[in-house]
Every structure is written in C-alpha cells, then in structure tokens.
C-alpha cells in the first residue's frame, strides 16, 4: 500500500478512465546484455510494465555492477513502463537522518540513470519488520526527504506496504507524524499496496476483518485513506498465487479474478504479478506466469486476456 492522500497532499489525482497498468515484478532484464529480449517476453504475456528492484545496502551511490543493471533498465524503459523499487532489508533500515540522506541520494542517482522510468518506490513493505525496523514516524521522515529529491512532473514517487502487519494502523502512524511535522509539501504521489491473499486457497475477492487488508478489502483501504482528504491513485505493486500451494488451473483463475477486480476498483491504477518466471529454489516463489523451464503456465494466457478496463 502506498501512503499519502490529502494530508500528505497527493499531487497526481487518480484517473479511473485510464486502462489499468498491468505488469510483472521481474529482475531478469538486469542480468542480461539483451534486456529488450526480456521485455518482449513480458509483453508476450500481456505485461505492459515491469517493477525492477534496485538493492540498497548503505551505499552512497550505485556500484559499477548496479550502474550496468540500471543502464539495462533504461533500455527497457524506452519500450515499456519501468518502475524502480529502491530498498534493502530490515538490517539496512535507514532511520537516522544521515542514513536517510544517503538513501535518498542513492535513489536519486539510480533514477538519474533511468530517466525514462515512470515511478520510483521508496522502500518496500514498510509495515513489515522483514524490510523496515523503524517506526511509522521514521518512514514519514524518509518519504519527506526522498520526495523532495525524486519527484518531478515525469516521475511519480510511491511508497509501499503489505497486506499483513496491520497496514491501516501503519498509515495512521505515518499520517500522524506528517501532521506533527508541520510539513506542507507532499510525501508521495501515489499509494502502493501488495494485496497478497491471507491463505493460498482464498479467492482474491475475500473480505477480511482486523489487521489484514487484501484486494477484497478495497473499501476499507479507501476509507482509511479518506480521512486525509483527496483520494490518490493506488498501485498494487505485488500480488501472486503460488503453484506449489494450488493447481495451475486455480492460479489462472485467481490471476484473472485479481486483475478483473483491480480494473473495476476506481482508484486502482496498476497491478503487478510477482513474478514473471518461477524461482529455481524449491523454497522460492512459484507465482510466476512461466515455469522455470520456460513453458508457460495456464496463468500466462489468463493474465494476457484479462480486461484492462472495467466492464460493467
């Protein structure tokens, strides 16, 4: 989920009439000297966007290896919509002012190497201790520092939270910190959410109570954001259904349903499937549209044929 509305003064209003951006989370293009081959593969299953991870481990600027990866992302960005997600893990959480300054400078340097990127995500799943071991107030501080360096008329700045770990309470904490800070400039341009299901077998439309916010809980998410005033666009940055837990046929059904739901949620602007290809590790993620050996799953066709506009 992304954080920000009205009180955080979102600068880009939602455009529900636009077709849904449908993409994949896929780092493959970073690892090949032929990134457009990967882009064509993504587009062959109907993906018109890709989120690319830019790891951060405390560096001041991208390393030589990272610069090569980012140059490949820029090549891709000339043919598809590229979203850069800059983040580390819990141990790298930038909570001190000097750490946040370093992180935002790193993100700015990365974005400068991909001038055709559409958006940049500041950290990942900030309500999960796997990625963020600071407070909501410290995340608010990071967003404020980075927004001032990253935002432009061309690039949207996004934040990110997960469906678990009480995202609404986290949003409330960030909003409180924002009000207390006295800041008048925005924190973000859009709000990102990773609406993974609570259990592998539940449908994307499942409605929950308590501290979990899945795709079927969209009204509750919008209600939480409404207290800030003007409603923003929402980007579903990650979602996926693993074929180690359900059948390939069920995955196809769930992928189609998830996109069908997102496209009719007026504020939702994007949906990304995690990932394009299954991971090699048995314990890794297997929610890709393509088997590790290269054969397409039934979900690939479902992903490609899912509607990009709401059909009443």
CSV table of C-alpha atoms in Angstrom, one decimal:
chain,number,residue,atom,x,y,z
A,1,UNK,CA,0.0,0.0,0.0
A,2,UNK,CA,1.3,3.5,-0.5
A,3,UNK,CA,0.8,6.1,1.9
A,4,UNK,CA,-0.3,9.6,1.4
A,5,UNK,CA,-3.6,11.3,0.5
A,6,UNK,CA,-4.7,14.9,1.0
A,7,UNK,CA,-3.0,15.5,4.3
A,8,UNK,CA,0.1,14.3,2.6
A,9,UNK,CA,-1.2,16.3,-0.4
A,10,UNK,CA,-1.1,13.9,-3.2
A,11,UNK,CA,-0.2,15.8,-6.4
A,12,UNK,CA,-1.4,13.3,-9.0
A,13,UNK,CA,-5.1,12.7,-9.0
A,14,UNK,CA,-6.5,9.3,-9.8
A,15,UNK,CA,-7.5,8.7,-13.4
A,16,UNK,CA,-10.1,5.9,-13.3
A,17,UNK,CA,-10.9,6.3,-17.0
A,18,UNK,CA,-7.4,5.2,-18.0
A,19,UNK,CA,-6.7,1.5,-18.7
A,20,UNK,CA,-5.1,-0.4,-15.9
A,21,UNK,CA,-1.3,-0.7,-16.0
A,22,UNK,CA,-0.7,-4.5,-15.8
A,23,UNK,CA,2.8,-5.6,-15.3
A,24,UNK,CA,5.2,-8.1,-13.6
A,25,UNK,CA,7.8,-7.9,-10.9
A,26,UNK,CA,10.8,-9.2,-12.8
A,27,UNK,CA,14.5,-8.5,-12.4
A,28,UNK,CA,15.6,-10.7,-15.3
A,29,UNK,CA,16.3,-7.8,-17.6
A,30,UNK,CA,19.0,-6.6,-15.2
A,31,UNK,CA,21.0,-9.7,-15.7
A,32,UNK,CA,21.3,-9.9,-19.5
A,33,UNK,CA,23.0,-7.7,-22.0
A,34,UNK,CA,19.8,-8.1,-24.1
A,35,UNK,CA,17.1,-6.5,-21.9
A,36,UNK,CA,14.7,-6.0,-24.8
A,37,UNK,CA,14.5,-9.7,-25.3
A,38,UNK,CA,13.1,-9.9,-21.7
A,39,UNK,CA,10.8,-7.0,-22.5
A,40,UNK,CA,9.4,-8.8,-25.5
A,41,UNK,CA,8.9,-11.9,-23.4
A,42,UNK,CA,7.0,-9.9,-20.8
A,43,UNK,CA,4.9,-8.2,-23.4
A,44,UNK,CA,4.1,-11.6,-25.0
A,45,UNK,CA,2.1,-12.5,-21.9
A,46,UNK,CA,0.4,-9.1,-21.8
A,47,UNK,CA,2.6,-7.2,-19.4
A,48,UNK,CA,3.0,-3.6,-20.3
A,49,UNK,CA,5.1,-2.7,-17.2
A,50,UNK,CA,7.8,-4.1,-15.0
A,51,UNK,CA,8.9,-3.3,-11.5
A,52,UNK,CA,12.6,-3.7,-11.1
A,53,UNK,CA,14.4,-4.0,-7.7
A,54,UNK,CA,17.3,-1.6,-7.0
A,55,UNK,CA,19.0,-3.1,-3.9
A,56,UNK,CA,20.5,-0.7,-1.3
A,57,UNK,CA,23.0,-1.8,1.3
A,58,UNK,CA,24.0,1.5,2.7
A,59,UNK,CA,26.0,2.7,-0.4
A,60,UNK,CA,26.3,6.4,-1.2
A,61,UNK,CA,26.0,5.8,-4.9
A,62,UNK,CA,25.3,2.8,-7.3
A,63,UNK,CA,28.2,0.5,-7.8
A,64,UNK,CA,29.7,-0.3,-11.2
A,65,UNK,CA,27.6,-3.5,-11.3
A,66,UNK,CA,24.5,-1.7,-10.3
A,67,UNK,CA,25.1,1.0,-12.9
A,68,UNK,CA,25.2,-1.6,-15.6
A,69,UNK,CA,21.9,-3.1,-14.3
A,70,UNK,CA,20.3,0.4,-14.3
A,71,UNK,CA,21.5,1.1,-17.9
A,72,UNK,CA,19.7,-2.1,-18.9
A,73,UNK,CA,16.6,-0.8,-17.1
A,74,UNK,CA,16.8,2.4,-19.1
A,75,UNK,CA,17.0,0.5,-22.3
A,76,UNK,CA,13.8,-1.4,-21.2
A,77,UNK,CA,12.1,1.9,-20.2
A,78,UNK,CA,12.2,3.1,-23.8
A,79,UNK,CA,9.9,0.2,-24.7
A,80,UNK,CA,7.8,-0.5,-21.6
A,81,UNK,CA,6.7,1.2,-18.3
A,82,UNK,CA,9.5,0.8,-15.7
A,83,UNK,CA,9.0,1.2,-12.0
A,84,UNK,CA,12.2,1.3,-9.9
A,85,UNK,CA,11.8,-0.1,-6.3
A,86,UNK,CA,14.7,1.0,-4.2
A,87,UNK,CA,15.1,-0.8,-0.9
A,88,UNK,CA,17.1,-3.1,1.4
A,89,UNK,CA,16.0,-5.4,4.2
A,90,UNK,CA,15.4,-4.8,7.9
A,91,UNK,CA,19.1,-4.7,8.8
A,92,UNK,CA,19.6,-1.8,6.4
A,93,UNK,CA,16.6,0.3,7.6
A,94,UNK,CA,17.6,4.0,7.3
A,95,UNK,CA,16.3,5.6,10.5
A,96,UNK,CA,18.9,8.2,11.3
A,97,UNK,CA,18.9,11.4,9.4
A,98,UNK,CA,22.3,10.8,7.8
A,99,UNK,CA,21.2,7.3,6.7
A,100,UNK,CA,18.1,8.7,5.1
A,101,UNK,CA,20.1,11.4,3.4
A,102,UNK,CA,22.4,8.7,2.0
A,103,UNK,CA,19.5,6.5,0.9
A,104,UNK,CA,17.7,9.4,-0.9
A,105,UNK,CA,20.8,10.4,-2.6
A,106,UNK,CA,21.3,6.8,-3.8
A,107,UNK,CA,17.8,6.7,-5.1
A,108,UNK,CA,18.2,10.0,-6.9
A,109,UNK,CA,21.4,8.7,-8.5
A,110,UNK,CA,19.7,5.5,-9.6
A,111,UNK,CA,16.8,7.4,-11.1
A,112,UNK,CA,19.2,9.6,-13.0
A,113,UNK,CA,20.5,6.5,-14.7
A,114,UNK,CA,16.9,5.6,-15.8
A,115,UNK,CA,15.5,8.9,-16.9
A,116,UNK,CA,12.6,7.2,-18.7
A,117,UNK,CA,11.4,5.4,-15.6
A,118,UNK,CA,7.7,6.1,-14.8
A,119,UNK,CA,7.8,5.8,-11.0
A,120,UNK,CA,10.1,5.1,-8.0
A,121,UNK,CA,9.1,3.2,-4.9
A,122,UNK,CA,10.7,4.4,-1.6
A,123,UNK,CA,11.4,1.2,0.3
A,124,UNK,CA,9.3,-2.0,0.4
A,125,UNK,CA,6.5,-3.2,2.7
A,126,UNK,CA,7.4,-0.6,5.3
A,127,UNK,CA,4.8,-2.1,7.7
A,128,UNK,CA,6.7,-5.4,7.8
A,129,UNK,CA,9.8,-5.9,10.0
A,130,UNK,CA,11.3,-8.1,7.3
A,131,UNK,CA,12.0,-4.9,5.5
A,132,UNK,CA,11.5,-2.0,7.9
A,133,UNK,CA,12.6,-2.0,11.5
A,134,UNK,CA,11.8,1.6,12.2
A,135,UNK,CA,8.7,3.4,13.2
A,136,UNK,CA,5.9,5.0,11.1
A,137,UNK,CA,7.3,8.4,12.0
A,138,UNK,CA,10.8,7.4,10.7
A,139,UNK,CA,9.2,6.2,7.5
A,140,UNK,CA,7.4,9.5,7.2
A,141,UNK,CA,10.8,11.3,7.6
A,142,UNK,CA,12.3,9.1,4.8
A,143,UNK,CA,9.4,9.8,2.5
A,144,UNK,CA,9.7,13.5,3.1
A,145,UNK,CA,13.4,13.6,2.4
A,146,UNK,CA,13.2,11.5,-0.7
A,147,UNK,CA,10.1,13.1,-2.2
A,148,UNK,CA,11.9,16.5,-2.4
A,149,UNK,CA,14.7,14.9,-4.3
A,150,UNK,CA,12.8,12.4,-6.5
A,151,UNK,CA,9.5,14.0,-7.5
A,152,UNK,CA,9.1,15.5,-11.0
A,153,UNK,CA,6.3,16.1,-13.5
A,154,UNK,CA,7.5,12.9,-15.2
A,155,UNK,CA,8.2,10.6,-12.2
A,156,UNK,CA,5.8,9.6,-9.5
A,157,UNK,CA,7.1,8.8,-6.0
A,158,UNK,CA,5.4,5.8,-4.4
A,159,UNK,CA,5.6,4.1,-1.0
A,160,UNK,CA,4.8,0.5,-0.2
A,161,UNK,CA,3.1,-1.6,2.5
A,162,UNK,CA,2.0,-5.2,2.7
A,163,UNK,CA,-1.5,-6.8,3.2
A,164,UNK,CA,-0.5,-8.2,6.6
A,165,UNK,CA,1.1,-6.5,9.6
A,166,UNK,CA,-1.8,-4.0,10.1
A,167,UNK,CA,-1.2,-1.6,7.2
A,168,UNK,CA,-4.0,0.7,8.2
A,169,UNK,CA,-2.5,1.3,11.6
A,170,UNK,CA,0.8,2.0,9.9
A,171,UNK,CA,-0.8,4.5,7.6
A,172,UNK,CA,-2.4,6.2,10.6
A,173,UNK,CA,1.0,6.4,12.2
A,174,UNK,CA,2.6,8.0,9.2
A,175,UNK,CA,-0.2,10.5,8.9
A,176,UNK,CA,0.1,11.5,12.5
A,177,UNK,CA,3.8,12.1,12.1
A,178,UNK,CA,3.2,14.1,8.9
A,179,UNK,CA,0.7,16.4,10.7
A,180,UNK,CA,3.0,16.8,13.7
A,181,UNK,CA,5.9,17.7,11.4
A,182,UNK,CA,4.2,20.8,10.0
A,183,UNK,CA,5.3,19.8,6.5
A,184,UNK,CA,3.1,21.3,3.8
A,185,UNK,CA,4.7,19.5,0.8
A,186,UNK,CA,3.5,16.0,-0.2
A,187,UNK,CA,5.2,12.8,0.9
A,188,UNK,CA,4.2,10.8,-2.2
A,189,UNK,CA,2.3,10.9,-5.5
A,190,UNK,CA,0.6,7.6,-5.1
A,191,UNK,CA,-0.1,4.8,-2.7
A,192,UNK,CA,1.1,1.2,-3.2
A,193,UNK,CA,-0.2,-2.0,-1.7
A,194,UNK,CA,0.8,-5.6,-2.0
A,195,UNK,CA,-2.6,-7.3,-1.6
A,196,UNK,CA,-1.4,-10.9,-1.3
A,197,UNK,CA,-4.2,-13.3,0.0
A,198,UNK,CA,-4.2,-14.3,3.6
A,199,UNK,CA,-4.2,-18.0,2.7
A,200,UNK,CA,-3.1,-19.7,-0.6
A,201,UNK,CA,-6.6,-21.1,-1.3
A,202,UNK,CA,-8.8,-18.0,-0.7
A,203,UNK,CA,-10.1,-16.0,-3.7
A,204,UNK,CA,-8.8,-12.5,-4.4
A,205,UNK,CA,-12.2,-11.2,-3.5
A,206,UNK,CA,-12.0,-12.4,0.1
A,207,UNK,CA,-13.0,-9.9,2.7
A,208,UNK,CA,-11.2,-9.8,6.0
A,209,UNK,CA,-11.6,-8.2,9.4
A,210,UNK,CA,-9.0,-6.9,11.7
A,211,UNK,CA,-5.4,-6.1,10.6
A,212,UNK,CA,-5.3,-7.7,7.2
A,213,UNK,CA,-6.0,-5.7,4.0
A,214,UNK,CA,-6.3,-7.8,0.8
A,215,UNK,CA,-7.7,-6.9,-2.6
A,216,UNK,CA,-11.3,-7.6,-1.4
A,217,UNK,CA,-10.8,-5.1,1.4
A,218,UNK,CA,-10.5,-2.2,-1.0
A,219,UNK,CA,-13.5,-0.3,0.6
A,220,UNK,CA,-11.7,-0.4,4.0
A,221,UNK,CA,-8.5,0.8,2.4
A,222,UNK,CA,-10.2,3.7,0.7
A,223,UNK,CA,-12.0,4.5,3.9
A,224,UNK,CA,-8.7,4.7,5.8
A,225,UNK,CA,-7.2,6.9,3.1
A,226,UNK,CA,-10.3,9.1,3.0
A,227,UNK,CA,-9.5,10.7,6.4
A,228,UNK,CA,-6.6,12.5,4.7
A,229,UNK,CA,-8.9,14.3,2.2
A,230,UNK,CA,-8.3,14.0,-1.5
A,231,UNK,CA,-8.1,10.3,-2.6
A,232,UNK,CA,-5.0,9.2,-4.6
A,233,UNK,CA,-4.4,6.5,-7.1
A,234,UNK,CA,-3.5,3.1,-5.7
A,235,UNK,CA,-0.9,0.8,-7.2
A,236,UNK,CA,-0.9,-2.9,-6.5
A,237,UNK,CA,2.8,-3.4,-6.7
A,238,UNK,CA,2.9,-7.2,-5.9
A,239,UNK,CA,0.3,-10.0,-5.9
A,240,UNK,CA,0.7,-13.7,-6.7
A,241,UNK,CA,-0.7,-17.2,-6.4
A,242,UNK,CA,1.8,-20.0,-6.0
A,243,UNK,CA,1.5,-23.2,-7.9
A,244,UNK,CA,3.2,-25.0,-5.0
A,245,UNK,CA,0.1,-24.4,-3.0
A,246,UNK,CA,-2.7,-24.5,-5.6
A,247,UNK,CA,-3.1,-26.1,-9.0
A,248,UNK,CA,-2.0,-24.3,-12.2
A,249,UNK,CA,-5.7,-24.1,-13.2
A,250,UNK,CA,-6.6,-22.4,-9.9
A,251,UNK,CA,-3.7,-20.0,-10.3
A,252,UNK,CA,-5.0,-19.0,-13.7
A,253,UNK,CA,-8.5,-18.4,-12.3
A,254,UNK,CA,-7.1,-16.4,-9.4
A,255,UNK,CA,-4.9,-14.2,-11.7
A,256,UNK,CA,-7.8,-13.4,-14.0
A,257,UNK,CA,-10.0,-12.7,-11.0
A,258,UNK,CA,-7.5,-10.4,-9.3
A,259,UNK,CA,-7.0,-8.3,-12.4
A,260,UNK,CA,-10.7,-8.3,-13.0
A,261,UNK,CA,-11.3,-6.9,-9.5
A,262,UNK,CA,-8.5,-4.4,-9.7
A,263,UNK,CA,-9.6,-2.9,-13.0
A,264,UNK,CA,-13.1,-2.1,-11.5
A,265,UNK,CA,-11.7,-0.5,-8.4
A,266,UNK,CA,-11.8,3.1,-9.4
A,267,UNK,CA,-8.7,4.3,-7.6
A,268,UNK,CA,-6.5,1.4,-8.6
A,269,UNK,CA,-4.0,2.4,-11.3
A,270,UNK,CA,-1.7,-0.6,-11.6
A,271,UNK,CA,-1.5,-4.4,-10.9
A,272,UNK,CA,1.8,-6.3,-10.9
A,273,UNK,CA,2.1,-10.1,-10.7
A,274,UNK,CA,5.0,-11.5,-8.7
A,275,UNK,CA,6.9,-12.8,-10.8
A,276,UNK,CA,7.2,-13.5,-14.5
A,277,UNK,CA,9.2,-16.8,-14.1
A,278,UNK,CA,9.2,-19.1,-11.1
A,279,UNK,CA,12.4,-19.1,-9.0
A,280,UNK,CA,14.8,-22.1,-9.2
A,281,UNK,CA,14.8,-22.7,-5.4
A,282,UNK,CA,12.2,-25.2,-4.2
A,283,UNK,CA,11.6,-22.9,-1.3
A,284,UNK,CA,11.4,-19.8,-3.5
A,285,UNK,CA,8.4,-18.1,-5.1
A,286,UNK,CA,6.4,-20.0,-7.6
A,287,UNK,CA,3.7,-17.5,-8.5
A,288,UNK,CA,5.2,-16.8,-11.9
A,289,UNK,CA,3.4,-17.0,-15.2
A,290,UNK,CA,6.1,-19.2,-16.7
A,291,UNK,CA,7.6,-22.4,-15.3
A,292,UNK,CA,11.3,-22.3,-14.6
A,293,UNK,CA,12.0,-24.4,-17.7
A,294,UNK,CA,10.3,-21.8,-19.9
A,295,UNK,CA,6.9,-23.4,-20.5
A,296,UNK,CA,4.0,-21.1,-20.0
A,297,UNK,CA,1.5,-21.8,-17.2
A,298,UNK,CA,-2.2,-21.5,-17.8
A,299,UNK,CA,-2.0,-18.3,-15.9
A,300,UNK,CA,0.0,-16.7,-18.7
A,301,UNK,CA,-3.0,-16.8,-21.0
A,302,UNK,CA,-5.3,-15.7,-18.2
A,303,UNK,CA,-3.0,-12.8,-17.5
A,304,UNK,CA,-2.8,-11.8,-21.1
A,305,UNK,CA,-6.6,-11.9,-21.7
A,306,UNK,CA,-7.8,-10.3,-18.5
A,307,UNK,CA,-9.5,-7.0,-19.2
A,308,UNK,CA,-7.6,-3.7,-18.8
A,309,UNK,CA,-10.8,-1.6,-18.5
A,310,UNK,CA,-13.8,-2.2,-16.3
A,311,UNK,CA,-16.7,-3.9,-18.0
A,312,UNK,CA,-19.9,-3.1,-16.2
